[in-house]
Short mmCIF file of C-alpha atoms in Angstrom, two decimals:
data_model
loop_
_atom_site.label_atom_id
_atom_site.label_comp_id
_atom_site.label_asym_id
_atom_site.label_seq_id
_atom_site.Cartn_x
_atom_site.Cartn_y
_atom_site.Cartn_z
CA UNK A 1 22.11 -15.98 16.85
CA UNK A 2 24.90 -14.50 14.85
CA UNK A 3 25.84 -10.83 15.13
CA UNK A 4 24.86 -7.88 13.04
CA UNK A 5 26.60 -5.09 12.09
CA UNK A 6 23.69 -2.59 10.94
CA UNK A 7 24.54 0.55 8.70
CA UNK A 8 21.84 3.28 7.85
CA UNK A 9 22.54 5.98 5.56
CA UNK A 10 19.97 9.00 4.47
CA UNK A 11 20.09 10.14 0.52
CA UNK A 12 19.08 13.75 -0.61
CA UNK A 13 18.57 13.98 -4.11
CA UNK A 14 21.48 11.14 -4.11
CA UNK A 15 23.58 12.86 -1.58
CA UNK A 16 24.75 12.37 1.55
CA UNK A 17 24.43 15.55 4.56
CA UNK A 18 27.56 15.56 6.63
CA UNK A 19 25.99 17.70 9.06
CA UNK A 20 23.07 15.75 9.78
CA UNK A 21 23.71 12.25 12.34
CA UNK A 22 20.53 9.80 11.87
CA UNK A 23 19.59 9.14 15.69
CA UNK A 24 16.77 7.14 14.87
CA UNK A 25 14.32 6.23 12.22
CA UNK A 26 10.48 4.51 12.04
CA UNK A 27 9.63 3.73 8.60
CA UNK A 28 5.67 2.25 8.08
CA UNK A 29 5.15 0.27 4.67
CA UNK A 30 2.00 -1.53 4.05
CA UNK A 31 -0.93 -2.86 1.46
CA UNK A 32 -3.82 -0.45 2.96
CA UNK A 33 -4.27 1.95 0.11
CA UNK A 34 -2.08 4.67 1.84
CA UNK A 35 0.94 6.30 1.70
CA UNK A 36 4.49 4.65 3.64
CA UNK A 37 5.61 7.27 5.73
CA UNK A 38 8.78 7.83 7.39
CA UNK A 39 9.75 9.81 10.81
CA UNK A 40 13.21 10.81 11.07
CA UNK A 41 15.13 12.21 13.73
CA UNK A 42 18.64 13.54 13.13
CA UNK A 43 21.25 15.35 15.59
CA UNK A 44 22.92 19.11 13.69
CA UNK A 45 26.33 17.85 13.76
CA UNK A 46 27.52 21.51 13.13
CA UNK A 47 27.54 24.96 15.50
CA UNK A 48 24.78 26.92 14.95
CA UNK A 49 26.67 29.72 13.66
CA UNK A 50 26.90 28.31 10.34
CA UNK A 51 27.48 29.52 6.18
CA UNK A 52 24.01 28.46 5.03
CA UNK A 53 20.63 27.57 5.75
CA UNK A 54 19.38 23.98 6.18
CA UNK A 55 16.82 23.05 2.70
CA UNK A 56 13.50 23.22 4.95
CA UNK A 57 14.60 26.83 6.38
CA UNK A 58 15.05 28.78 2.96
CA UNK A 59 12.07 31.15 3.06
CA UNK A 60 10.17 28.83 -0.10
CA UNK A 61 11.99 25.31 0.50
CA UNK A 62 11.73 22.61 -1.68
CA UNK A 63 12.00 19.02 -0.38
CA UNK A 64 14.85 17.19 -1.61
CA UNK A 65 14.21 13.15 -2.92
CA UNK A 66 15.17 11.58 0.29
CA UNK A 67 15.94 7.42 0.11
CA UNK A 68 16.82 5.61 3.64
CA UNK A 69 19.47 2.99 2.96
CA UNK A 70 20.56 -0.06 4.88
CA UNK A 71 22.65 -2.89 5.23
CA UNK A 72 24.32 -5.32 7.49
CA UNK A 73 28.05 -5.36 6.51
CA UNK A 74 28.71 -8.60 7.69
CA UNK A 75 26.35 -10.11 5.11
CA UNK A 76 27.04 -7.38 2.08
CA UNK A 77 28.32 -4.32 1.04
CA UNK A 78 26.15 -3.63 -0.99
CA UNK A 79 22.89 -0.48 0.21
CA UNK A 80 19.04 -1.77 -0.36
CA UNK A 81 16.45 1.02 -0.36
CA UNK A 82 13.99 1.01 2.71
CA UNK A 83 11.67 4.40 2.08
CA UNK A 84 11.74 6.78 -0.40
CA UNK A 85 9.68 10.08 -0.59
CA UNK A 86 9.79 13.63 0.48
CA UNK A 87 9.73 15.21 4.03
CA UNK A 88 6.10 16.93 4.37
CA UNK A 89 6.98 18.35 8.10
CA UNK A 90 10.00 19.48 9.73
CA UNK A 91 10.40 19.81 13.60
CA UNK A 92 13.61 21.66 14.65
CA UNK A 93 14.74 21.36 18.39
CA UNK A 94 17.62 23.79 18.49
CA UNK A 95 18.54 23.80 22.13
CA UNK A 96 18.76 19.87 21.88
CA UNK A 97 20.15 20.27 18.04
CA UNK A 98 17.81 18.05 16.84
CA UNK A 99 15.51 17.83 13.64
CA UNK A 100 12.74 15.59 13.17
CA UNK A 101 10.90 14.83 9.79
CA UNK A 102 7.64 13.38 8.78
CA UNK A 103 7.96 12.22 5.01
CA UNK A 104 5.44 9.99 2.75
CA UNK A 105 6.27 8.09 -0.69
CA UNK A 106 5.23 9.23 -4.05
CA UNK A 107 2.26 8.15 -3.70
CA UNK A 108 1.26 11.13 -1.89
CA UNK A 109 1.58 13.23 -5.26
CA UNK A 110 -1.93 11.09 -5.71
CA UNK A 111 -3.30 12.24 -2.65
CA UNK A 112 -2.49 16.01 -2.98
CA UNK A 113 -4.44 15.69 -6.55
CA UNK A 114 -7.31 17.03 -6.89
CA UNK A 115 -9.72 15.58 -9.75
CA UNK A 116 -10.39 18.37 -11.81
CA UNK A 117 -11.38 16.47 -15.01
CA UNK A 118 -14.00 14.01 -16.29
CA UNK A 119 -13.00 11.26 -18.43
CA UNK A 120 -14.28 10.10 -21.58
CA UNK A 121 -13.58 6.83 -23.62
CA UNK A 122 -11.05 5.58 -21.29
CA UNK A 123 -10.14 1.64 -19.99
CA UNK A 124 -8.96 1.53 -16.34
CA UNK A 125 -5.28 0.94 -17.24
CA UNK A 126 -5.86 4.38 -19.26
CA UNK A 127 -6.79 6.25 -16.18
CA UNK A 128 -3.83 4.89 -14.62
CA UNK A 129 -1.49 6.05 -16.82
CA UNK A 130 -2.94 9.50 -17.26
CA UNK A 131 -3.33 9.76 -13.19
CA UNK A 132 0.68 9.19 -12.95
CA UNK A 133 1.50 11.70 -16.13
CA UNK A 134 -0.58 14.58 -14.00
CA UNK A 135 1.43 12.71 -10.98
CA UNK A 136 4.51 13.07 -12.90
CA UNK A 137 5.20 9.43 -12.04
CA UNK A 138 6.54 6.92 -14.02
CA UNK A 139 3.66 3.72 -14.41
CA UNK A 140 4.32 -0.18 -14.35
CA UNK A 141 1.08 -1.33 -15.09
CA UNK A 142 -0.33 -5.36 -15.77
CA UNK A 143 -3.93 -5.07 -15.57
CA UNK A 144 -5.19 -9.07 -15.69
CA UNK A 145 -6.82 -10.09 -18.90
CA UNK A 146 -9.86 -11.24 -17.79
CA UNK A 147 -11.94 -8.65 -18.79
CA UNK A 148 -11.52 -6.39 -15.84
CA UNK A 149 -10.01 -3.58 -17.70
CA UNK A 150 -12.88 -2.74 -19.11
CA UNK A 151 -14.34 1.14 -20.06
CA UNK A 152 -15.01 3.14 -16.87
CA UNK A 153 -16.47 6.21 -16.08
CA UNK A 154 -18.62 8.54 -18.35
CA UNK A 155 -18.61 6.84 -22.15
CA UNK A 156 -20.25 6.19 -25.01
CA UNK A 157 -23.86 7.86 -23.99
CA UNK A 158 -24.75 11.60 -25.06
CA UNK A 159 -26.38 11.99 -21.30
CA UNK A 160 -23.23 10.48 -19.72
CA UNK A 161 -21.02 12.99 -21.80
CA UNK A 162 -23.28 15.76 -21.16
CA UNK A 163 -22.85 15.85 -17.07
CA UNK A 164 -19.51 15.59 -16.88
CA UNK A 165 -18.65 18.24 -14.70
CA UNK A 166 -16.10 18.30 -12.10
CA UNK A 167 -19.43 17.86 -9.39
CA UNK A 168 -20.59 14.54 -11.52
CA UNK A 169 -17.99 12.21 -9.64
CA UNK A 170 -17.63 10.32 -6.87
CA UNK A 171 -13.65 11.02 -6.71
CA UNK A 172 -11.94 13.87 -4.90
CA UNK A 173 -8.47 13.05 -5.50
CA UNK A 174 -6.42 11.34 -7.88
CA UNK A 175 -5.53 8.61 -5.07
CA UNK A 176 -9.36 8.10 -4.69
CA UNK A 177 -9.41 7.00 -8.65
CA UNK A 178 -6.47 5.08 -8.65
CA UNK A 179 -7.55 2.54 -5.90
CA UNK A 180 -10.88 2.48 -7.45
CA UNK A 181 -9.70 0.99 -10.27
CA UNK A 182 -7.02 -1.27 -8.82
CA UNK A 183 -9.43 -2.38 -6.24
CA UNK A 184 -11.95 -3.08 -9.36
CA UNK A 185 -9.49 -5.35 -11.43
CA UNK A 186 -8.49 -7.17 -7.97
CA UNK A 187 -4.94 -5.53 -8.02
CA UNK A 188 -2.46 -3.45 -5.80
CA UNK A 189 -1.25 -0.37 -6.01
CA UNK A 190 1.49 1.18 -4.44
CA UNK A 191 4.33 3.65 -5.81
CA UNK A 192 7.97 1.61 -5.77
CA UNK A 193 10.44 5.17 -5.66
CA UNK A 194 9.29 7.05 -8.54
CA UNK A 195 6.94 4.69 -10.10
CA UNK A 196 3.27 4.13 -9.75
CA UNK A 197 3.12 -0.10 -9.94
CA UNK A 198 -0.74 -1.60 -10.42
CA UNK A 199 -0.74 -5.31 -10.65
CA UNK A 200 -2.54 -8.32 -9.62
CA UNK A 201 -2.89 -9.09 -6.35
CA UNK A 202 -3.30 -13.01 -6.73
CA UNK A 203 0.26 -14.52 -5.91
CA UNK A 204 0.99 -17.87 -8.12
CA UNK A 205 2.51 -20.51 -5.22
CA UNK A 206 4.82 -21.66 -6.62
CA UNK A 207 6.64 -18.69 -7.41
CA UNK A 208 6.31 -16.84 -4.16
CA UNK A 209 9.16 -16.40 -2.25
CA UNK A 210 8.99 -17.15 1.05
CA UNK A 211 11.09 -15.71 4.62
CA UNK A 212 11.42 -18.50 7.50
CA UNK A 213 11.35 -16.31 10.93
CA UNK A 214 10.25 -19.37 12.57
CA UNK A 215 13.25 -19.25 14.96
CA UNK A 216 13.66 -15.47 14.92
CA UNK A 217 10.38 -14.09 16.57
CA UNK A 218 10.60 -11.84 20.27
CA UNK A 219 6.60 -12.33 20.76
CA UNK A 220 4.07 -13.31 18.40
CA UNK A 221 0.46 -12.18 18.67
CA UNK A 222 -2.43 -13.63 17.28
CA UNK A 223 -6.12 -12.68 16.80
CA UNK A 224 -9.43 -14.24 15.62
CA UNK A 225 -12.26 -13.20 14.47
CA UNK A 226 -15.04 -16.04 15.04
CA UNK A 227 -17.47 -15.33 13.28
CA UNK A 228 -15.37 -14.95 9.84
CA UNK A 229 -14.08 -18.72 10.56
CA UNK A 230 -17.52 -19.68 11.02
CA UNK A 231 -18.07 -19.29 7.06
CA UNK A 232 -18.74 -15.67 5.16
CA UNK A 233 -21.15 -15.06 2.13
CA UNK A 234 -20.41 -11.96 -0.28
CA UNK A 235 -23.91 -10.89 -2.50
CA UNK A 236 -22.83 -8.93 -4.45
CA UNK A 237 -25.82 -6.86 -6.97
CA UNK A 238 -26.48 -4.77 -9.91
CA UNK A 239 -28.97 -3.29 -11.93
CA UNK A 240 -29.13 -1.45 -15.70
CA UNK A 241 -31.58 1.08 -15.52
CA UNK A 242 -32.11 0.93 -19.24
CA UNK A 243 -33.43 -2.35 -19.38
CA UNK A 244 -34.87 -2.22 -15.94
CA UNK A 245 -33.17 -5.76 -14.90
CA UNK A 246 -31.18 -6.69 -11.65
CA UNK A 247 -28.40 -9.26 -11.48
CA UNK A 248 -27.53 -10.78 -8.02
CA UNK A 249 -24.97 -13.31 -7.16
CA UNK A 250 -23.90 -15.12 -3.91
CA UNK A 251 -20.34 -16.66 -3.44
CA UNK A 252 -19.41 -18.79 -0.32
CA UNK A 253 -15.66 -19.14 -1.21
CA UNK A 254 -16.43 -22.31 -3.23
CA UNK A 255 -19.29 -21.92 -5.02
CA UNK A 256 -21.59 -19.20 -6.73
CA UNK A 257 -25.36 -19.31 -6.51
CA UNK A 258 -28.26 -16.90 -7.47
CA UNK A 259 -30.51 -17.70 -4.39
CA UNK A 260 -28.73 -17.08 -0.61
CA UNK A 261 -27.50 -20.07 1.06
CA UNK A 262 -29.86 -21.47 3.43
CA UNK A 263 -28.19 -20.78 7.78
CA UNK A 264 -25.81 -17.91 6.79
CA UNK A 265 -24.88 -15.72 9.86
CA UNK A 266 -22.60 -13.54 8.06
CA UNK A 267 -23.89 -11.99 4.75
CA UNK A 268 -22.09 -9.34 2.86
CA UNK A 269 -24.02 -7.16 0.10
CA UNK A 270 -22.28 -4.91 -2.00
CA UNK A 271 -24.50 -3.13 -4.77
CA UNK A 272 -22.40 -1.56 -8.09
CA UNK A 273 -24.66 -0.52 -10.67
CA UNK A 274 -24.37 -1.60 -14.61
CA UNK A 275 -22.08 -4.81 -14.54
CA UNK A 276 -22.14 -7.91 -16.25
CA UNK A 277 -22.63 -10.79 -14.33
CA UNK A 278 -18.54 -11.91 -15.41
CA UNK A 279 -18.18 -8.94 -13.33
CA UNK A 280 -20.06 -9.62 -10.75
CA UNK A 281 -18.40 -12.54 -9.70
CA UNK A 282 -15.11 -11.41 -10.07
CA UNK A 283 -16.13 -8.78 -7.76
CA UNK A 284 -17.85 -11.33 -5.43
CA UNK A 285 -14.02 -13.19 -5.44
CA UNK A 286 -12.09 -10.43 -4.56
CA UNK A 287 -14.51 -9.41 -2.03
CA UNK A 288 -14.48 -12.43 -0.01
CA UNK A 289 -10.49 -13.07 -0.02
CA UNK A 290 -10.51 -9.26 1.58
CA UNK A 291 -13.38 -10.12 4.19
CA UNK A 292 -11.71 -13.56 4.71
CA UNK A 293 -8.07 -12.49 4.94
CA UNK A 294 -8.95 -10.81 8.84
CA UNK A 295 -10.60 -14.42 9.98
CA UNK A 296 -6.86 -14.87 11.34
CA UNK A 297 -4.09 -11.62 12.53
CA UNK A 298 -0.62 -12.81 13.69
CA UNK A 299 1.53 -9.45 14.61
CA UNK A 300 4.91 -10.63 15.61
CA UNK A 301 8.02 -8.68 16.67
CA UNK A 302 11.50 -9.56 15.30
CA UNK A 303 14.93 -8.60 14.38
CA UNK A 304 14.62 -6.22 11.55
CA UNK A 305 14.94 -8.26 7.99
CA UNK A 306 16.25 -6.28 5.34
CA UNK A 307 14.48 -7.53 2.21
CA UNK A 308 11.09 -7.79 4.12
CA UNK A 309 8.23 -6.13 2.60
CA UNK A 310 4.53 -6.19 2.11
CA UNK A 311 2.93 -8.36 -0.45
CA UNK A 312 6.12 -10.90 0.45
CA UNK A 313 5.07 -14.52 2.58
CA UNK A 314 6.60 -15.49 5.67
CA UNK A 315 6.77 -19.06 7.48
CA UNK A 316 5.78 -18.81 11.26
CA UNK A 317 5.00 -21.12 13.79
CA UNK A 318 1.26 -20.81 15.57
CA UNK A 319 1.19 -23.37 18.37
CA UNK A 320 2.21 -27.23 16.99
CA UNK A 321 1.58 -26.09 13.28
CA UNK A 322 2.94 -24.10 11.03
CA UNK A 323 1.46 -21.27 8.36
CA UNK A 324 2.56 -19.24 5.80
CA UNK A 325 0.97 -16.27 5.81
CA UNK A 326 1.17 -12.69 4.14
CA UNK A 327 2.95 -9.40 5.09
CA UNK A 328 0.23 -6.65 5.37
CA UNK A 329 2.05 -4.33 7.33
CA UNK A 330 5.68 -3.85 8.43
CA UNK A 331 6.67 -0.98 10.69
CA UNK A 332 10.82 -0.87 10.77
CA UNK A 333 12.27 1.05 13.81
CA UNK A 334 15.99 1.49 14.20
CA UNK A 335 18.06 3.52 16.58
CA UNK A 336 21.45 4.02 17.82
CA UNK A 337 21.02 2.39 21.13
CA UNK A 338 18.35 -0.38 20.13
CA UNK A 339 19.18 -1.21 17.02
CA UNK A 340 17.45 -2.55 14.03
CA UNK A 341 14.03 -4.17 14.83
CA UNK A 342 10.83 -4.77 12.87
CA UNK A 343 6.78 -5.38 14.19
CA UNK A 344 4.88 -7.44 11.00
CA UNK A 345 1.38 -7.93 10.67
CA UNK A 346 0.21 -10.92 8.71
CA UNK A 347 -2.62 -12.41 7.42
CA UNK A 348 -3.68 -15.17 5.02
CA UNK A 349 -3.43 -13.90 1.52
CA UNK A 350 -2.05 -16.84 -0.43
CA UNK A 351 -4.85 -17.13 -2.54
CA UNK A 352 -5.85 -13.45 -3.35
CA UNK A 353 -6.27 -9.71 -2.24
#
């Protein structure tokens, strides 16, 4: 295996802190509607005795925009971007002149807001955008044109406009919405440094690039569920209380039906109230390439890959055959003494969510 000679650096606001030595670093990004979060651990390079205060011990401190950088200098010179966010906790060890930090990415501005408005009129890529303005986020948004973003929330009706009041939704923070409608229009969201990105989650083949770690792998671990492999039906049903009618839909994977297959085991409802029956089965679609993504859970352990993230495809080997599967998860560790190493969970999501 050839050599590597692994560099980390730590940005604030763009800037590097001569007084602070990175001992060690676990950085967690995945696709599981949450935040990626960072610990840090640093050693105080300086005396104690010392001109000036440290950011987080200024009596109101404001956390600087903090990017972990890497690269292997044997390969390039060039820094690629691992985490960015802000520090939300700070641990100081001063006998052992250490500081630890806990920081998430900016998607935690949608977490920490609160939903204090109703909306009116608006399409789901709306929300979006008006989520990240509050956010003060930037947006790359590419809804799918299929119909899915469609008017949402409390439109149109006198009655509808009438109760909205802050205690008329569902929603307690901003994040809540946002995945909502992602999750709706069968997309991911996740915040890429300062931006707020919503787009599809279906990955075209062809164009999806994909990591070989065949021959690169410490231990590979790998879980199934059996009764998900046995076969899975998603029902998914609605109802318009105007016209008093239901809708109801089954979907196998293959095939959509209004009566339930005949010997299912495994049946998944899901009720949502006023849809079309378009949007019933794109609901059904996205439901079942969720459900069916866990039938099979490889976690492997490797050296650290720089450009790995989630939403990317890697090739592994499972016995005598190999898979190409999905990155859900990747939790990066480096240190001083260990290096740079990386534990990936994957799962089949080649053809959806």
């Amino acid at each position: 295996m050839t050599t590597r000679q692994i560099e980390v650096r730590i940005l604030w606001d763009g800037i590097e802190n001569p007084d602070l030595a990175l001992k060690s670093f676990e950085l967690d990004s995945n696709r599981y509607e949450s935040c990626d979060t960072a610990v840090l651990t640093f050693a105080i390079k300086r005396q104690r005795v010392r001109e000036a205060p440290f950011w987080f011990e200024q009596d109101i401190p404001s956390s600087p925009w903090i990017s972990v950088e890497i690269r292997d200098t044997k390969i390039s010179s060039g820094w690629t971007v691992l985490f960015q966010g802000r520090a939300d906790h700070v641990r100081n060890v001063d006998e052992h002149s250490l500081v630890e930090m806990e920081c998430r990415d900016a998607l935690a501005a949608l977490i920490d807001l609160r939903v204090q408005d109703s909306w009116l009129n608006h399409t789901g890529s709306d929300l979006l955008q008006d989520i990240a303005r509050s956010a003060t986020l930037e947006t790359r948004i590419s809804l799918p044109d299929d119909g899915s973003d469609h008017m949402m929330g409390q439109f149109w009706q006198v009655e509808h406009k009438r109760g909205a009041l802050l205690s008329q939704h569902r929603f307690q923070t901003a994040a809540d919405l946002a995945f909502a409608v992602a999750r709706d229009a069968l997309c991911d969201l996740y915040a890429d440094g300062k931006t707020l990105v919503c787009q599809p989650s279906y990955v075209n083949d062809d164009t999806a690039e994909i990591i070989d770690v065949r021959n690169a792998v410490f231990e590979t671990d790998v879980s199934r569920d059996l009764q998900l492999l046995t076969g899975i039906v998603v029902h998914m049903a609605s109802w318009d209380s105007r016209q008093r009618s239901s809708t109801h839909i089954y979907y196998d994977g293959k095939t959509f039906s209004q009566d339930a297959p005949s010997g299912v085991t495994v049946l998944h409802s899901f009720r949502v109230p006023g849809r079309r029956l378009e949007d019933l089965r794109r609901l059904a679609r996205g439901k079942y390439e969720r459900i069916s993504a866990h039938a099979l859970s490889v976690r492997i352990s490797m050296p650290g890959i720089i450009r790995l993230r989630p939403r990317q495809f890697i090739k592994i080997a499972l016995g005598t055959t190999e898979q190409t599967l999905g990155v859900d998860q990747v939790v990066s560790r480096f240190s001083v003494n260990d290096g740079f190493i990386q534990h990936v969970v994957l799962r089949s999501r080649r053809s959806g969510a």
